[in-house]
């Protein structure tokens, strides 16, 4: 029962955490112990599959094709391990900022993480839908639980869109069952090429997963919701929920469609549009987390770009890119979150000079930003170079050109944050005082922290600055989570051969999924 434990252990721990809700210390210890256990267990299981082996467990011992299968190959193992690391780091950040003062924070994060792990490990389409819902339900609450106006509005958008998309996903799964007679991924191997009806039904599933991954044109819900959560929740959601959609698309397209070459032109159009719209949307924003949220859409286009030239080399680049992106994007959210928590705002017009006052924090942001752009020796350089080389190898010259061009605009948007928050001069005190007074009366709906700022103006708490008041130092424990991830992107960049080797093994499992499909249907 090793693989199903990734689901039931966090859920049982969430129940225990609710019982312990009167003791914050007990909650923190219990949640951290479970997150660490899952991370260690993921590493152990991943070590068993890193050579291309596949581990499968049929729940309750029912025969394959009837029971719910939990399956781990190199790809799934890599995703679970990285996701568990993100949960650990973001939970520590939440403890540092006090986001977990809410007694329901840790139970909700535990349930969310269990759903994410289950989605990565399931070999059944209906169970994938269930796991996505297990992860989504606590995310609704985490996004809007504070009751502040901006968060409630963001929560309504997030809930409405995801409810519609989930209904579409369930309808697609039902149609797949109606046309193929099964929702077991192993039994569906190659079904889209054998039956037009199944291909169309599975297309609805892919469309729903594309919306979950925030692909253009179904992407606008993400930048209208993620920036308005707390920093820890924004970072957590960025590393987990959209990646379920990305993972599902990779898995289904490889198993059910066998990387159908006739659809590559469609993937190319959608993914290039996603890369372009995302990066230009980021350039038009003035808040740090709003810029980063639009970038999530753009980077998802990069991750899935190998679907436009399906093959082992491209899939290796895409998987490596996803690992890099999860780590770097979380580092950027947490670095900018440390600034926002200290300054009391995330608007660039109200920030400045942090690289001078906090050189360590400035360096952490710079490392993560340069990695996102693709500058050596960071992991982003290896990710983008591998992607471009794979595109050139497949003669997908348009894809390679866009990958380079969009990187230039990515650099411009990172410079926008750097110049506004880190390198610029200290904000004008008069302007800051005006902003503070205005925020107390009418919060700025474009500023994710505006409602929170209004609360601080009325009821300032010790140790936290009011908007525009940048006195004091940023606590080192607030910088530590982002610094850890920034160091990791350096290590991945310098030791790229190891991660690329794992990504290559995972890619071979996708391009030739026979071992995976046999494990899913085996008794």
Coordinates of C-alpha atoms in Angstrom, one line a residue:
X1 CA 0.0 0.0 0.0
X2 CA 3.0 2.3 -0.5
X3 CA 1.6 4.3 -3.5
X4 CA -2.0 4.8 -2.1
X5 CA -0.5 6.1 1.1
X6 CA 0.4 9.2 -0.8
X7 CA -3.3 9.9 -0.8
X8 CA -4.7 8.6 2.4
X9 CA -1.8 9.6 4.7
X10 CA -2.2 13.4 4.1
X11 CA -6.0 13.0 4.4
X12 CA -5.8 11.2 7.7
X13 CA -3.2 13.7 8.9
X14 CA -5.7 16.5 7.9
X15 CA -8.3 14.9 10.2
X16 CA -5.7 14.7 13.0
X17 CA -4.7 18.3 12.4
X18 CA -8.3 19.4 12.8
X19 CA -8.4 17.7 16.2
X20 CA -5.1 19.5 17.1
X21 CA -6.4 22.9 15.9
X22 CA -6.2 24.5 19.3
X23 CA -2.4 23.9 19.4
X24 CA -0.5 25.7 16.6
X25 CA 2.8 24.0 17.5
X26 CA 1.2 20.5 17.4
X27 CA -0.4 21.3 14.0
X28 CA 2.9 22.5 12.6
X29 CA 4.8 19.5 13.9
X30 CA 2.2 17.0 12.6
X31 CA 1.9 18.7 9.2
X32 CA 5.7 19.0 8.7
X33 CA 6.2 15.3 9.7
X34 CA 3.7 14.1 7.1
X35 CA 5.1 16.4 4.4
X36 CA 8.6 15.1 5.1
X37 CA 7.4 11.5 5.2
X38 CA 5.8 11.9 1.8
X39 CA 8.9 13.5 0.4
X40 CA 11.2 10.8 1.7
X41 CA 8.8 8.1 0.6
X42 CA 8.6 9.7 -2.9
X43 CA 12.4 9.7 -3.1
X44 CA 12.5 6.0 -2.1
X45 CA 9.9 5.0 -4.7
X46 CA 11.5 7.2 -7.3
X47 CA 14.8 5.5 -6.7
X48 CA 13.1 2.2 -7.6
X49 CA 11.8 3.6 -10.9
X50 CA 14.6 5.8 -12.0
X51 CA 15.9 3.0 -14.3
X52 CA 12.5 2.9 -16.2
X53 CA 10.8 0.3 -14.0
X54 CA 7.1 0.8 -13.3
X55 CA 5.5 0.1 -9.9
X56 CA 1.7 -0.5 -9.8
X57 CA -0.7 -1.3 -7.0
X58 CA -4.4 -2.3 -7.6
X59 CA -6.4 -1.0 -4.6
X60 CA -7.8 -3.7 -2.4
X61 CA -6.3 -6.4 -4.6
X62 CA -9.1 -6.2 -7.2
X63 CA -8.0 -7.4 -10.7
X64 CA -6.5 -4.9 -13.2
X65 CA -9.1 -3.1 -15.3
X66 CA -11.6 -3.3 -12.4
X67 CA -9.8 -1.8 -9.4
X68 CA -8.4 1.7 -9.1
X69 CA -4.7 1.5 -10.1
X70 CA -1.9 3.6 -8.6
X71 CA 1.1 3.6 -10.8
X72 CA 4.5 5.1 -10.5
X73 CA 7.0 5.4 -13.3
X74 CA 10.0 7.7 -13.6
X75 CA 7.8 10.6 -14.7
X76 CA 5.2 10.2 -12.0
X77 CA 7.9 9.7 -9.4
X78 CA 9.7 12.8 -10.4
X79 CA 6.5 14.8 -10.2
X80 CA 5.6 13.5 -6.7
X81 CA 9.0 14.2 -5.4
X82 CA 9.2 17.8 -6.7
X83 CA 5.6 18.4 -5.5
X84 CA 6.3 17.2 -2.0
X85 CA 9.4 19.5 -1.9
X86 CA 7.2 22.4 -2.9
X87 CA 4.7 21.7 -0.2
X88 CA 7.5 21.5 2.4
X89 CA 9.0 24.8 1.4
X90 CA 5.7 26.7 1.0
X91 CA 4.4 25.4 4.3
X92 CA 7.6 26.7 6.1
X93 CA 7.1 30.1 4.4
X94 CA 3.5 30.1 5.7
X95 CA 4.7 29.4 9.2
X96 CA 7.2 32.3 8.9
X97 CA 4.6 34.8 7.7
X98 CA 1.9 33.6 10.1
X99 CA -0.4 32.5 7.3
X100 CA -0.9 29.3 9.2
X101 CA -2.4 31.1 12.2
X102 CA -5.7 30.0 10.6
X103 CA -6.3 26.7 12.3
X104 CA -7.6 25.2 9.0
X105 CA -4.6 26.1 7.0
X106 CA -2.6 22.9 7.6
X107 CA -5.6 20.6 7.2
X108 CA -6.5 22.2 3.9
X109 CA -2.9 22.0 2.6
X110 CA -2.7 18.4 3.6
X111 CA -5.9 17.5 1.7
X112 CA -4.7 19.5 -1.4
X113 CA -1.3 17.8 -1.4
X114 CA -3.0 14.4 -1.1
X115 CA -5.1 15.1 -4.2
X116 CA -2.1 16.3 -6.2
X117 CA -0.1 13.2 -5.4
X118 CA -3.1 11.0 -6.2
X119 CA -3.5 12.7 -9.6
X120 CA 0.1 12.1 -10.5
X121 CA -0.1 8.4 -9.5
X122 CA -3.5 7.3 -10.8
X123 CA -3.8 5.2 -13.9
X124 CA -7.6 5.7 -14.3
X125 CA -9.3 8.7 -15.9
X126 CA -12.3 8.8 -13.6
X127 CA -9.9 8.6 -10.6
X128 CA -7.9 11.5 -12.2
X129 CA -11.1 13.6 -12.1
X130 CA -11.7 12.6 -8.5
X131 CA -8.1 13.5 -7.5
X132 CA -8.3 16.9 -9.2
X133 CA -11.5 17.6 -7.2
X134 CA -9.8 16.5 -4.0
X135 CA -7.1 19.0 -4.7
X136 CA -9.4 21.8 -5.9
X137 CA -11.9 21.9 -3.0
X138 CA -9.3 23.0 -0.4
X139 CA -7.8 25.4 -2.9
X140 CA -11.1 27.2 -3.1
X141 CA -11.1 27.7 0.7
X142 CA -7.4 28.6 0.8
X143 CA -7.9 31.3 -1.8
X144 CA -10.9 33.1 -0.2
X145 CA -10.9 32.1 3.5
X146 CA -9.8 35.5 4.7
X147 CA -13.1 37.0 3.6
X148 CA -11.4 40.2 2.2
X149 CA -13.2 41.7 -0.8
X150 CA -10.4 41.1 -3.3
X151 CA -9.9 37.5 -2.3
X152 CA -13.6 36.8 -2.3
X153 CA -13.8 38.2 -5.9
X154 CA -10.8 36.2 -7.0
X155 CA -12.3 33.1 -5.3
X156 CA -15.6 33.5 -7.2
X157 CA -13.7 33.6 -10.5
X158 CA -11.6 30.7 -9.6
X159 CA -14.5 28.6 -8.3
X160 CA -16.8 29.4 -11.3
X161 CA -14.3 28.6 -14.0
X162 CA -13.0 25.4 -12.3
X163 CA -16.5 24.2 -11.6
X164 CA -17.4 24.6 -15.3
X165 CA -14.1 22.9 -16.4
X166 CA -14.6 20.1 -13.9
X167 CA -18.1 19.5 -15.4
X168 CA -16.5 19.4 -18.8
X169 CA -13.8 17.0 -17.6
X170 CA -16.4 14.6 -16.1
X171 CA -18.5 14.8 -19.3
X172 CA -15.4 13.9 -21.3
X173 CA -14.6 11.0 -19.0
X174 CA -18.2 9.7 -19.4
X175 CA -18.0 10.0 -23.2
X176 CA -14.7 8.1 -23.2
X177 CA -16.4 5.3 -21.2
X178 CA -19.4 5.3 -23.5
X179 CA -17.2 5.0 -26.6
X180 CA -14.4 2.8 -25.4
X181 CA -16.1 0.9 -22.5
X182 CA -13.3 1.7 -20.1
X183 CA -11.5 4.6 -18.4
X184 CA -8.4 2.5 -17.5
X185 CA -5.4 4.2 -19.1
X186 CA -3.8 0.9 -19.8
X187 CA -6.8 -0.4 -21.7
X188 CA -7.1 2.9 -23.5
X189 CA -3.6 2.6 -25.0
X190 CA -3.8 3.7 -28.7
X191 CA -7.6 4.0 -28.5
X192 CA -7.7 7.5 -30.0
X193 CA -6.1 6.2 -33.2
X194 CA -8.4 3.2 -33.5
X195 CA -11.7 5.0 -32.9
X196 CA -12.7 8.5 -34.0
X197 CA -15.4 8.6 -31.4
X198 CA -13.0 7.9 -28.6
X199 CA -10.5 10.5 -30.0
X200 CA -13.2 13.1 -29.9
X201 CA -14.3 12.2 -26.4
X202 CA -10.7 12.2 -25.2
X203 CA -10.4 15.6 -26.9
X204 CA -12.9 17.0 -24.5
X205 CA -10.8 15.6 -21.6
X206 CA -7.7 17.3 -23.1
X207 CA -9.5 20.5 -23.5
X208 CA -10.6 20.5 -19.8
X209 CA -7.0 19.7 -18.7
X210 CA -5.8 22.5 -21.0
X211 CA -8.1 24.9 -19.1
X212 CA -6.7 23.5 -15.8
X213 CA -3.2 24.2 -17.1
X214 CA -4.2 27.7 -18.2
X215 CA -3.5 27.3 -21.9
X216 CA -4.7 30.1 -24.2
X217 CA -7.6 30.9 -24.7
X218 CA -8.8 29.5 -21.4
X219 CA -6.2 31.1 -19.3
X220 CA -7.6 34.4 -17.9
X221 CA -8.9 32.8 -14.7
X222 CA -5.3 32.3 -13.4
X223 CA -4.0 35.9 -13.4
X224 CA -7.4 37.0 -12.0
X225 CA -7.2 34.7 -9.0
X226 CA -3.7 33.5 -8.0
X227 CA -2.2 36.9 -7.2
X228 CA -4.9 37.6 -4.6
X229 CA -4.2 34.6 -2.4
X230 CA -1.7 34.8 0.4
X231 CA 1.9 34.5 -0.9
X232 CA 2.4 31.0 0.4
X233 CA -0.9 29.8 -1.2
X234 CA 0.0 31.6 -4.5
X235 CA 3.4 29.8 -4.6
X236 CA 1.8 26.5 -3.6
X237 CA -0.9 26.7 -6.3
X238 CA 1.6 27.7 -8.9
X239 CA 3.7 24.7 -8.3
X240 CA 0.9 22.1 -8.0
X241 CA -2.5 22.7 -9.5
X242 CA -1.7 23.8 -13.0
X243 CA 0.9 21.1 -13.2
X244 CA -1.8 18.4 -12.8
X245 CA -3.2 19.6 -16.1
X246 CA 0.2 19.6 -17.7
X247 CA 1.0 16.1 -16.4
X248 CA -2.4 14.8 -17.5
X249 CA -1.9 16.2 -21.0
X250 CA 1.5 14.6 -21.4
X251 CA 0.3 11.2 -20.1
X252 CA -2.9 11.0 -22.1
X253 CA -1.4 12.2 -25.3
X254 CA 1.4 9.7 -25.1
X255 CA -0.7 6.7 -24.0
X256 CA -4.1 7.3 -25.8
X257 CA -3.0 9.2 -28.9
X258 CA 0.5 7.7 -29.2
X259 CA 1.8 11.3 -29.9
X260 CA -0.5 11.5 -33.0
X261 CA 1.5 13.5 -35.6
X262 CA -1.6 14.8 -37.3
X263 CA -2.4 17.0 -34.3
X264 CA 1.0 18.6 -34.0
X265 CA 0.0 21.7 -36.0
X266 CA -2.8 22.3 -33.6
X267 CA -0.6 22.0 -30.6
X268 CA 1.9 24.4 -32.2
X269 CA -0.7 27.1 -32.7
X270 CA -2.1 26.8 -29.2
X271 CA 1.2 26.6 -27.4
X272 CA 2.9 29.5 -29.3
X273 CA -0.2 31.6 -28.6
X274 CA 0.1 30.6 -24.9
X275 CA 3.7 31.6 -24.8
X276 CA 3.0 35.0 -26.5
X277 CA -0.1 36.0 -24.7
X278 CA 1.3 35.1 -21.3
X279 CA 4.5 37.1 -21.7
X280 CA 2.7 40.2 -23.1
X281 CA 0.2 40.0 -20.3
X282 CA 3.0 40.1 -17.8
X283 CA 4.5 43.2 -19.4
X284 CA 1.2 45.0 -19.0
X285 CA 1.0 44.4 -15.2
X286 CA 2.2 46.6 -12.4
X287 CA 2.1 44.1 -9.4
X288 CA 4.9 41.6 -8.8
X289 CA 2.6 38.6 -8.3
X290 CA 0.4 39.7 -11.2
X291 CA 3.4 39.6 -13.5
X292 CA 4.5 36.2 -12.2
X293 CA 1.0 34.8 -12.6
X294 CA 0.9 35.8 -16.3
X295 CA 4.3 34.2 -16.7
X296 CA 2.9 30.9 -15.5
X297 CA 0.7 30.8 -18.6
X298 CA 3.7 31.7 -20.8
X299 CA 5.9 29.0 -19.2
X300 CA 3.2 26.3 -19.5
X301 CA 3.4 26.9 -23.3
X302 CA 7.2 26.2 -23.1
X303 CA 6.6 23.0 -21.0
X304 CA 4.1 21.5 -23.5
X305 CA 5.8 22.8 -26.6
X306 CA 7.4 19.3 -27.3
X307 CA 3.8 18.1 -28.1
X308 CA 4.3 20.0 -31.4
X309 CA 7.3 17.8 -32.3
X310 CA 6.5 14.7 -30.2
X311 CA 9.5 12.4 -29.6
X312 CA 12.0 11.3 -26.9
X313 CA 14.3 14.3 -27.3
X314 CA 11.5 16.9 -27.0
X315 CA 9.8 15.1 -24.2
X316 CA 13.1 15.0 -22.3
X317 CA 13.3 18.8 -22.6
X318 CA 9.7 19.3 -21.6
X319 CA 10.0 17.2 -18.5
X320 CA 13.2 18.9 -17.5
X321 CA 11.6 22.3 -18.2
X322 CA 8.6 21.4 -15.9
X323 CA 10.9 20.4 -13.0
X324 CA 12.9 23.6 -13.4
X325 CA 9.8 25.8 -13.8
X326 CA 8.1 24.5 -10.6
X327 CA 11.2 25.3 -8.5
X328 CA 12.0 28.6 -10.1
X329 CA 8.5 29.9 -10.2
X330 CA 8.0 29.1 -6.5
X331 CA 11.3 30.8 -5.7
X332 CA 10.1 34.0 -7.5
X333 CA 6.8 34.0 -5.7
X334 CA 8.4 33.5 -2.3
X335 CA 11.1 36.2 -3.0
X336 CA 8.6 38.7 -4.1
X337 CA 6.3 37.6 -1.3
X338 CA 9.1 38.4 1.2
X339 CA 9.2 41.9 -0.2
X340 CA 5.4 42.2 -0.1
X341 CA 5.2 41.0 3.4
X342 CA 7.8 43.4 4.6
X343 CA 6.7 46.5 2.6
X344 CA 2.9 45.9 2.9
X345 CA 2.3 46.1 -0.8
X346 CA 3.2 44.3 -4.1
X347 CA 2.7 47.3 -6.4
X348 CA 5.9 48.3 -8.1
X349 CA 5.1 52.0 -7.8
X350 CA 5.2 51.7 -4.1
X351 CA 8.5 49.8 -3.9
X352 CA 12.2 50.3 -4.5
X353 CA 15.7 49.8 -3.3
X354 CA 15.4 46.3 -1.9
X355 CA 18.6 45.1 -3.5
X356 CA 20.5 47.8 -1.7
X357 CA 18.9 47.3 1.7
X358 CA 18.6 43.5 1.4
X359 CA 21.3 42.3 -0.9
X360 CA 20.7 38.6 0.0
X361 CA 17.1 38.9 -1.0
X362 CA 18.0 40.8 -4.2
X363 CA 20.5 38.1 -5.1
X364 CA 17.9 35.4 -4.5
X365 CA 15.4 37.1 -6.8
X366 CA 18.1 37.8 -9.4
X367 CA 19.1 34.1 -9.6
X368 CA 15.6 32.9 -10.0
X369 CA 14.7 35.6 -12.5
X370 CA 17.8 34.9 -14.7
X371 CA 17.0 31.2 -14.5
X372 CA 13.5 31.9 -15.7
X373 CA 14.9 33.9 -18.6
X374 CA 17.4 31.1 -19.4
X375 CA 20.8 32.5 -18.5
X376 CA 23.7 30.1 -17.7
X377 CA 24.6 28.5 -15.5
X378 CA 21.1 28.2 -14.0
X379 CA 18.6 25.4 -14.7
X380 CA 16.6 27.6 -17.0
X381 CA 19.5 27.8 -19.5
X382 CA 19.6 24.0 -19.7
X383 CA 15.8 23.8 -20.0
X384 CA 15.5 26.3 -22.8
X385 CA 18.6 25.1 -24.7
X386 CA 17.4 21.5 -24.6
X387 CA 14.0 22.6 -25.8
X388 CA 15.5 24.7 -28.7
X389 CA 17.8 21.9 -29.7
X390 CA 15.0 19.4 -29.7
X391 CA 12.9 21.7 -31.9
X392 CA 15.8 22.2 -34.3
X393 CA 16.4 18.4 -34.4
X394 CA 12.7 17.9 -35.4
X395 CA 12.9 20.8 -37.9
X396 CA 10.3 22.7 -35.9
X397 CA 12.1 26.0 -36.7
X398 CA 9.1 28.2 -35.8
X399 CA 8.9 26.7 -32.4
X400 CA 12.6 27.2 -31.8
X401 CA 12.5 30.8 -33.0
X402 CA 9.5 31.6 -30.7
X403 CA 11.3 30.0 -27.7
X404 CA 14.2 32.4 -28.2
X405 CA 12.0 35.5 -29.0
X406 CA 9.7 35.0 -26.0
X407 CA 12.7 34.7 -23.7
X408 CA 13.7 38.3 -24.6
X409 CA 10.3 39.5 -23.5
X410 CA 10.6 37.4 -20.4
X411 CA 13.8 39.3 -19.6
X412 CA 11.9 42.6 -20.0
X413 CA 9.2 41.6 -17.5
X414 CA 11.8 40.4 -15.0
X415 CA 13.7 43.7 -15.4
X416 CA 10.4 45.4 -14.7
X417 CA 10.2 43.8 -11.3
X418 CA 13.9 44.2 -10.7
X419 CA 13.9 47.9 -11.5
X420 CA 10.7 48.6 -9.7
X421 CA 11.2 46.7 -6.4
X422 CA 14.9 45.9 -6.1
X423 CA 17.1 48.3 -8.1
X424 CA 15.0 51.5 -8.1
X425 CA 15.2 54.3 -5.6
X426 CA 13.3 54.2 -2.3
X427 CA 9.7 55.2 -2.9
X428 CA 8.6 58.9 -2.4
X429 CA 7.5 59.2 1.2
X430 CA 4.8 61.7 0.2
X431 CA 3.5 59.4 -2.5
X432 CA 3.6 56.5 -0.1
X433 CA 1.6 58.4 2.6
X434 CA -1.0 59.3 0.0
X435 CA -1.3 55.7 -1.1
X436 CA -1.6 54.6 2.5
X437 CA -4.4 57.1 3.2
X438 CA -6.2 56.1 0.0
X439 CA -5.9 52.4 0.7
X440 CA -7.5 52.9 4.1
X441 CA -10.6 54.3 2.4
X442 CA -10.8 52.5 -0.9
X443 CA -8.5 49.5 -1.6
X444 CA -6.9 49.2 -5.0
X445 CA -8.5 46.2 -6.7
X446 CA -5.4 45.7 -8.8
X447 CA -3.2 45.3 -5.8
X448 CA -3.4 41.8 -4.2
X449 CA -2.5 43.2 -0.8
X450 CA -4.8 46.2 -0.8
X451 CA -7.4 44.8 1.6
X452 CA -4.6 43.5 3.8
X453 CA -3.0 47.0 3.7
X454 CA -6.2 48.6 4.7
X455 CA -6.4 46.3 7.8
X456 CA -2.8 47.2 8.8
X457 CA -3.5 50.9 8.5
X458 CA -6.4 50.6 11.0
X459 CA -4.8 48.0 13.2
X460 CA -1.0 48.0 12.8
X461 CA 0.7 45.0 14.3
X462 CA 4.1 45.0 15.8
X463 CA 7.0 44.0 13.5
X464 CA 5.1 44.6 10.3
X465 CA 5.4 47.8 8.2
X466 CA 2.6 49.9 6.9
X467 CA 2.5 50.6 3.2
X468 CA 5.4 52.7 2.1
X469 CA 7.2 52.2 5.4
X470 CA 10.3 50.2 4.5
X471 CA 12.2 50.5 7.8
X472 CA 13.7 47.5 9.5
X473 CA 15.2 44.4 7.9
X474 CA 13.5 41.5 6.2
X475 CA 13.9 38.5 8.6
X476 CA 16.3 35.9 7.3
X477 CA 13.8 33.2 7.9
X478 CA 11.5 34.9 5.4
X479 CA 14.2 34.8 2.8
X480 CA 15.3 31.2 3.5
X481 CA 12.6 29.4 1.5
X482 CA 13.3 31.3 -1.7
X483 CA 17.0 31.1 -1.1
X484 CA 16.8 27.3 -0.8
X485 CA 15.0 27.0 -4.1
X486 CA 17.4 29.5 -5.8
X487 CA 20.3 27.4 -4.6
X488 CA 18.5 24.3 -6.0
X489 CA 18.2 25.9 -9.5
X490 CA 22.0 26.5 -9.4
X491 CA 22.6 22.9 -8.4
X492 CA 20.3 21.6 -11.2
X493 CA 22.1 23.8 -13.7
X494 CA 25.5 22.7 -12.7
X495 CA 24.5 19.0 -12.3
X496 CA 22.2 19.0 -15.3
X497 CA 23.4 15.6 -16.5
X498 CA 21.7 13.9 -13.6
X499 CA 18.3 15.5 -14.0
X500 CA 18.5 15.3 -17.7
X501 CA 19.2 11.6 -17.4
X502 CA 16.1 11.2 -15.2
X503 CA 14.0 13.3 -17.6
X504 CA 15.3 11.2 -20.5
X505 CA 14.2 8.0 -18.8
X506 CA 10.8 9.5 -18.1
X507 CA 10.5 10.7 -21.7
X508 CA 11.2 7.2 -23.0
X509 CA 8.4 5.9 -20.8
X510 CA 6.1 8.4 -22.5
X511 CA 7.2 7.9 -26.0
X512 CA 7.0 4.1 -25.5
X513 CA 4.4 3.6 -22.9
X514 CA 4.1 -0.2 -23.2
X515 CA 5.6 -0.9 -19.7
X516 CA 3.3 1.6 -18.2
X517 CA 0.1 0.3 -19.8
X518 CA 1.0 -3.3 -18.9
X519 CA 1.5 -2.3 -15.3
X520 CA -1.8 -0.5 -15.2
X521 CA -3.9 -3.5 -16.3
X522 CA -1.9 -6.2 -14.6
X523 CA -3.6 -8.1 -11.7

